[in-house]
Every structure is written in C-alpha cells, then in structure tokens.
Short mmCIF file of C-alpha atoms in Angstrom, two decimals:
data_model
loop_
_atom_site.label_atom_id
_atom_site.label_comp_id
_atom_site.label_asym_id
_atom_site.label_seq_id
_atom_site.Cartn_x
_atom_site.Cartn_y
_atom_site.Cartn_z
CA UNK Q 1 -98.61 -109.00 -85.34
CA UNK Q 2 -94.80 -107.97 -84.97
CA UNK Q 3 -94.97 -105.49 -87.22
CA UNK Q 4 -97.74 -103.92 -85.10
CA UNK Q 5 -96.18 -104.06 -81.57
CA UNK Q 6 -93.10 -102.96 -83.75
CA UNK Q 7 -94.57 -99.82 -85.33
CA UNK Q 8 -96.64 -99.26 -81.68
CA UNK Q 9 -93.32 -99.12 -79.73
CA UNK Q 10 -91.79 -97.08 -82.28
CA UNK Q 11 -94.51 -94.71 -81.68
CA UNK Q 12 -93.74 -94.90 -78.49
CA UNK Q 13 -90.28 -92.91 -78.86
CA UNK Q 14 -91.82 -89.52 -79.50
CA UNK Q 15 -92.96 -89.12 -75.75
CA UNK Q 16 -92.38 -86.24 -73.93
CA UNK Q 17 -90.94 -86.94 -70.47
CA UNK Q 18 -92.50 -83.81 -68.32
CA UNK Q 19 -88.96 -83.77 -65.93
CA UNK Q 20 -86.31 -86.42 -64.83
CA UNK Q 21 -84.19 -85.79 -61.60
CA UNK Q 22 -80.73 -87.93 -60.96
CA UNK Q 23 -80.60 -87.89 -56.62
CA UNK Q 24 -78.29 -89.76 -54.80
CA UNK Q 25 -74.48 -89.53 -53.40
CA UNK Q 26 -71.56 -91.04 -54.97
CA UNK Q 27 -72.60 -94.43 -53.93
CA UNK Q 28 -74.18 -96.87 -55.96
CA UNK Q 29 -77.60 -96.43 -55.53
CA UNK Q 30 -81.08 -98.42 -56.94
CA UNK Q 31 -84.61 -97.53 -56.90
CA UNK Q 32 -86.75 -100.49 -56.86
CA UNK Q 33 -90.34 -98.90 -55.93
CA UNK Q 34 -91.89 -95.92 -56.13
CA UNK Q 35 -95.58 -95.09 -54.65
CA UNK Q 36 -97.61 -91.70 -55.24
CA UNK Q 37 -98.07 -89.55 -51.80
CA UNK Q 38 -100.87 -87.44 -50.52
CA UNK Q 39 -99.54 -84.40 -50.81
CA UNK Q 40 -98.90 -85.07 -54.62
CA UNK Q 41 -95.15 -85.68 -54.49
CA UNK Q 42 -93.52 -89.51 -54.25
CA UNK Q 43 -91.70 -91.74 -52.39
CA UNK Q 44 -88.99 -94.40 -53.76
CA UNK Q 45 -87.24 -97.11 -51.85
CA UNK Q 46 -84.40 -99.60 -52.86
CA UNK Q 47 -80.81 -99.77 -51.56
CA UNK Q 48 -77.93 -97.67 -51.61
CA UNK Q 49 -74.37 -99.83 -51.58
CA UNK Q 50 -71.55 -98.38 -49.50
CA UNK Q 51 -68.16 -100.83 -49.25
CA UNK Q 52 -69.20 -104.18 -48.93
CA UNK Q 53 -72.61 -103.63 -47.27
CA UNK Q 54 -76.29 -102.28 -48.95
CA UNK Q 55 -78.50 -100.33 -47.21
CA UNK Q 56 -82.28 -99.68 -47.37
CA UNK Q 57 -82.31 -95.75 -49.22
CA UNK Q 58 -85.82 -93.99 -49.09
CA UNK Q 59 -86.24 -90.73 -50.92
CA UNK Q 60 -89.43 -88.92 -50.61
CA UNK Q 61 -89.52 -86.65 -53.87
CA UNK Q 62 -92.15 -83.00 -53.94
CA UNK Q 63 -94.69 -83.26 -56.89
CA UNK Q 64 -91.80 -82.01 -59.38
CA UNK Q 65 -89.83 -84.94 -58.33
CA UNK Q 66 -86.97 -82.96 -56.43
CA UNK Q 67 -85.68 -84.82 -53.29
CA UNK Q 68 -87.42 -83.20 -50.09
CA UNK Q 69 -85.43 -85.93 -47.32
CA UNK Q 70 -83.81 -89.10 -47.97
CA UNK Q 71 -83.05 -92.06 -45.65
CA UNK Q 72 -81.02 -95.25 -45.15
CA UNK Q 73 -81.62 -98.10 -42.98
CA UNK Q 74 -80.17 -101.48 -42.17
CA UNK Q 75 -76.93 -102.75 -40.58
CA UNK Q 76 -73.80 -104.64 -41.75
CA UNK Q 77 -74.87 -107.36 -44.45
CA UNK Q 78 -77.30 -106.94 -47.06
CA UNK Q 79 -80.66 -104.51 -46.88
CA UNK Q 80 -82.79 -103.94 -49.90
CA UNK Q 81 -85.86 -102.03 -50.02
CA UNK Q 82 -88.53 -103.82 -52.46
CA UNK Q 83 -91.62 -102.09 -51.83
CA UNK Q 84 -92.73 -99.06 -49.87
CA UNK Q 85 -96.59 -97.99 -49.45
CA UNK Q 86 -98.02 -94.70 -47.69
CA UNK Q 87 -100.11 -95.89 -44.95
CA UNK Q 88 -103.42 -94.49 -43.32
CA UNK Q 89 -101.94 -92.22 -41.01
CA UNK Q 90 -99.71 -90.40 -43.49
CA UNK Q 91 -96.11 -92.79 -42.67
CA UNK Q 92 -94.77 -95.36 -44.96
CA UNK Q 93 -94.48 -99.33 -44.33
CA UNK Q 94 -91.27 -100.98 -46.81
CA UNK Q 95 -90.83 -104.37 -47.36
CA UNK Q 96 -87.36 -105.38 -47.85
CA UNK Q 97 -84.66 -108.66 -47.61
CA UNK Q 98 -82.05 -108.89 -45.21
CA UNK Q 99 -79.18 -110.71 -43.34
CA UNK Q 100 -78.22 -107.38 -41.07
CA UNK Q 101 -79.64 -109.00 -38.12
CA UNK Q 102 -78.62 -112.74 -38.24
CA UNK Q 103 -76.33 -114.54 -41.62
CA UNK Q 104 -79.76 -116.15 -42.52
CA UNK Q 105 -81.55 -113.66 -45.20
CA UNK Q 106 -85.09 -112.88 -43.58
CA UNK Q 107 -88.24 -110.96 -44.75
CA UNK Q 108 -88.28 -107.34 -43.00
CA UNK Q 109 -90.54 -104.54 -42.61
CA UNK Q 110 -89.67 -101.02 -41.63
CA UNK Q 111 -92.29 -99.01 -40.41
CA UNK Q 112 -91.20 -95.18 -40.62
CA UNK Q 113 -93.20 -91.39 -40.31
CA UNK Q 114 -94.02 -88.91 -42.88
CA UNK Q 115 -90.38 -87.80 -41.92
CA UNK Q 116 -88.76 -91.33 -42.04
CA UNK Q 117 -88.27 -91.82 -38.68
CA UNK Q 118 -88.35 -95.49 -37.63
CA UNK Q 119 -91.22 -96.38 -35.57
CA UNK Q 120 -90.52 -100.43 -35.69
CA UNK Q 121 -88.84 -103.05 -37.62
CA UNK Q 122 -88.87 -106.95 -37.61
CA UNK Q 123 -87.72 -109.51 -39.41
CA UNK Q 124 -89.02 -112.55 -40.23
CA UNK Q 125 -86.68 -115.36 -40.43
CA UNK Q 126 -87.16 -118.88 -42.17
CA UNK Q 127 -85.98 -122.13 -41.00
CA UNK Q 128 -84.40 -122.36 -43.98
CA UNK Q 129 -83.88 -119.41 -46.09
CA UNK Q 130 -86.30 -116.71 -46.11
CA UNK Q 131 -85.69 -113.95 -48.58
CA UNK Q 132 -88.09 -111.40 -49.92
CA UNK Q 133 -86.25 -110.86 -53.52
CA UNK Q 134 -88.01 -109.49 -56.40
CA UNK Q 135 -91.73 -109.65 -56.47
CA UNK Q 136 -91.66 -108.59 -52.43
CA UNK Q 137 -94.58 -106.88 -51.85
CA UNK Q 138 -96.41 -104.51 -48.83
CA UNK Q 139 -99.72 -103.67 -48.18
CA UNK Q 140 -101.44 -102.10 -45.40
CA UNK Q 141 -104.75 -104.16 -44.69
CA UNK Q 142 -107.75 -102.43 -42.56
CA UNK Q 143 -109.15 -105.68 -40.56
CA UNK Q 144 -113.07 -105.68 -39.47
CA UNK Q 145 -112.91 -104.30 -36.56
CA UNK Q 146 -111.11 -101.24 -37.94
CA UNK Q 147 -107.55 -102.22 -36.82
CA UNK Q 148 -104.50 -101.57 -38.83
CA UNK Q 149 -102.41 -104.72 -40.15
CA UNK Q 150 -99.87 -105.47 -42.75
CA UNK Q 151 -99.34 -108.29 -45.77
CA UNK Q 152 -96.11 -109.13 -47.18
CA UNK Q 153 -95.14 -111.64 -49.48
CA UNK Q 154 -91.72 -113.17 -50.13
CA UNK Q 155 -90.43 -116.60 -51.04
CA UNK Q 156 -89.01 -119.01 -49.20
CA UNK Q 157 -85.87 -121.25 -50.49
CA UNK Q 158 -85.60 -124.91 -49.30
CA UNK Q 159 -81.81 -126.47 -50.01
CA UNK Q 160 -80.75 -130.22 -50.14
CA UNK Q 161 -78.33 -131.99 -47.59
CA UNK Q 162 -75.65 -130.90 -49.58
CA UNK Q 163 -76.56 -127.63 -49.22
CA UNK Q 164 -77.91 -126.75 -53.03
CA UNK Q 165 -81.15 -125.07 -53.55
CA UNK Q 166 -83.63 -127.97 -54.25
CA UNK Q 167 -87.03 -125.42 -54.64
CA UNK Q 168 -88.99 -122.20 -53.81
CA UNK Q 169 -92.20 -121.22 -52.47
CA UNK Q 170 -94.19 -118.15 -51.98
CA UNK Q 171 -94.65 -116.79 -48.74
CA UNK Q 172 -97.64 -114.33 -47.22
CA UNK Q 173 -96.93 -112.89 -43.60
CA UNK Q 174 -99.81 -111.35 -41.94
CA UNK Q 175 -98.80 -108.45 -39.38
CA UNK Q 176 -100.67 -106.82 -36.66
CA UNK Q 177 -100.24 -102.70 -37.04
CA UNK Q 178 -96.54 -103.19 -35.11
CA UNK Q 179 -95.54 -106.12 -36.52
CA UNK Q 180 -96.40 -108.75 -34.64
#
C-alpha cells in the first residue's frame, strides 16, 4: 500500500501548472482561502502583517489569476481572514479572528461589494475566548422565506482559574443578512 500512494504521488510531479502569479507588497503576506467568482476570475483572503499588527488582505484575481484590486481591513491587534465566499448579490462575506476591537480575540465577519467596499462588520465576542482559528468557516444561507443569512463556525476556548487553557469547543453563529 506505500509503495502505491508512493509511486501515485510520484506521478503526481509531472503536472503542468497552467500559470502561477506572486501579488503582494513587501509585507508579509498569507493566503488562507480562495473561492471561484462569477465572472470566472477568484478571490483570496488571509492577512497581510505590517509592524506588529496583521490585517485582513483580500485580492480579487481575473480568470488568469492577475490581481484586478486588493484590500485590507482591521485595526491595531490581530485580523486574519479565514474564509471568504461570493454571495447572491455578486459581494463577498469573510470570516476572520480578531482582537482589533476589544484585547479579547472574537469571531468577525466582513461583509464587502464586488469592489471591496465594506458594507458591515461585527464581531462576536466570547465570555471567554472566542477565536475563529483554522477551520473558520462562512456560508451564505437562503432562509424559507427567501431572506439572506449567514453561518460561521469558530471555536471557543475555556481557561482554568489560573488562567491556562483547560478545553475547546466548536462554535456555529447564525446571522441575519447584516449581521445581526
């Protein structure tokens, strides 16, 4: 069985990548999500780090994966764009962690345009620790009356007295179409 998945990635080598594009500035910059559009091009979120603070960076990409506008959003502390999903109308809802808004790391959502500008943002704090980490998901949900809503999932981290982390859970926020 080794030998197989051996010889399969091997195989896997030969591939011919149709283009890569590097995009960015000199800052440090991470791409943590990337969704098709529906004009045929792409959109990426993840953070770009500048000094001591990171910043939500959104790069919406043609269908030959050249940059057409980029973005950053967020505030002094720590903003990280985990996922990002077109929506209905043609804007984009991202899904992200931060502590630019209070020192306690929250769940956030950014709802921007087809041009990224910012229609609304929230966060969602926990009594605890609320972070949306890796795994932090976005959806955009059609309810049965036909109204627009969101999803998001996160985790939640619950600490001792002495201030250690004792456990996680998941958490699933449930949005109206501004946040709510």
């Amino acid at each position: 069985a080794a030998a197989l998945a051996l010889a399969a990635i091997a195989g896997s080598a030969d591939a011919a990548v149709k283009y890569q594009r590097v995009h960015g500035t000199q800052d440090d910059e991470k791409t943590l999500s990337i969704e098709r559009t529906s004009d045929g091009g792409y959109i990426t979120c993840g953070y770009r780090i500048s000094g001591i603070d990171s910043n939500v960076y959104v790069v919406k990409h043609n269908s030959l994966g050249a940059p057409v506008w980029s973005r950053t959003y967020g505030g002094q502390g720590t903003d990280i764009g985990f996922s990002i999903r077109q929506t209905s109308d043609g804007g984009y809802i991202i899904a992200t962690e931060t502590n630019s808004v209070s020192a306690a790391l929250g769940i956030g959502l950014i709802r921007i345009n087809a041009v990224g500008n910012v229609l609304w943002s929230r966060v969602y704090a926990g009594s605890a620790f609320t972070g949306g980490r890796m795994g932090t998901t976005v959806r955009e949900l059609t309810l049965p009356t036909g109204a627009q809503a969101f999803a998001v999932i996160g985790r939640q981290t619950f600490y001792n007295a002495a201030g250690g982390p004792l456990n996680q859970r998941g958490v699933l926020i449930k949005t109206d179409a501004v946040g709510n």
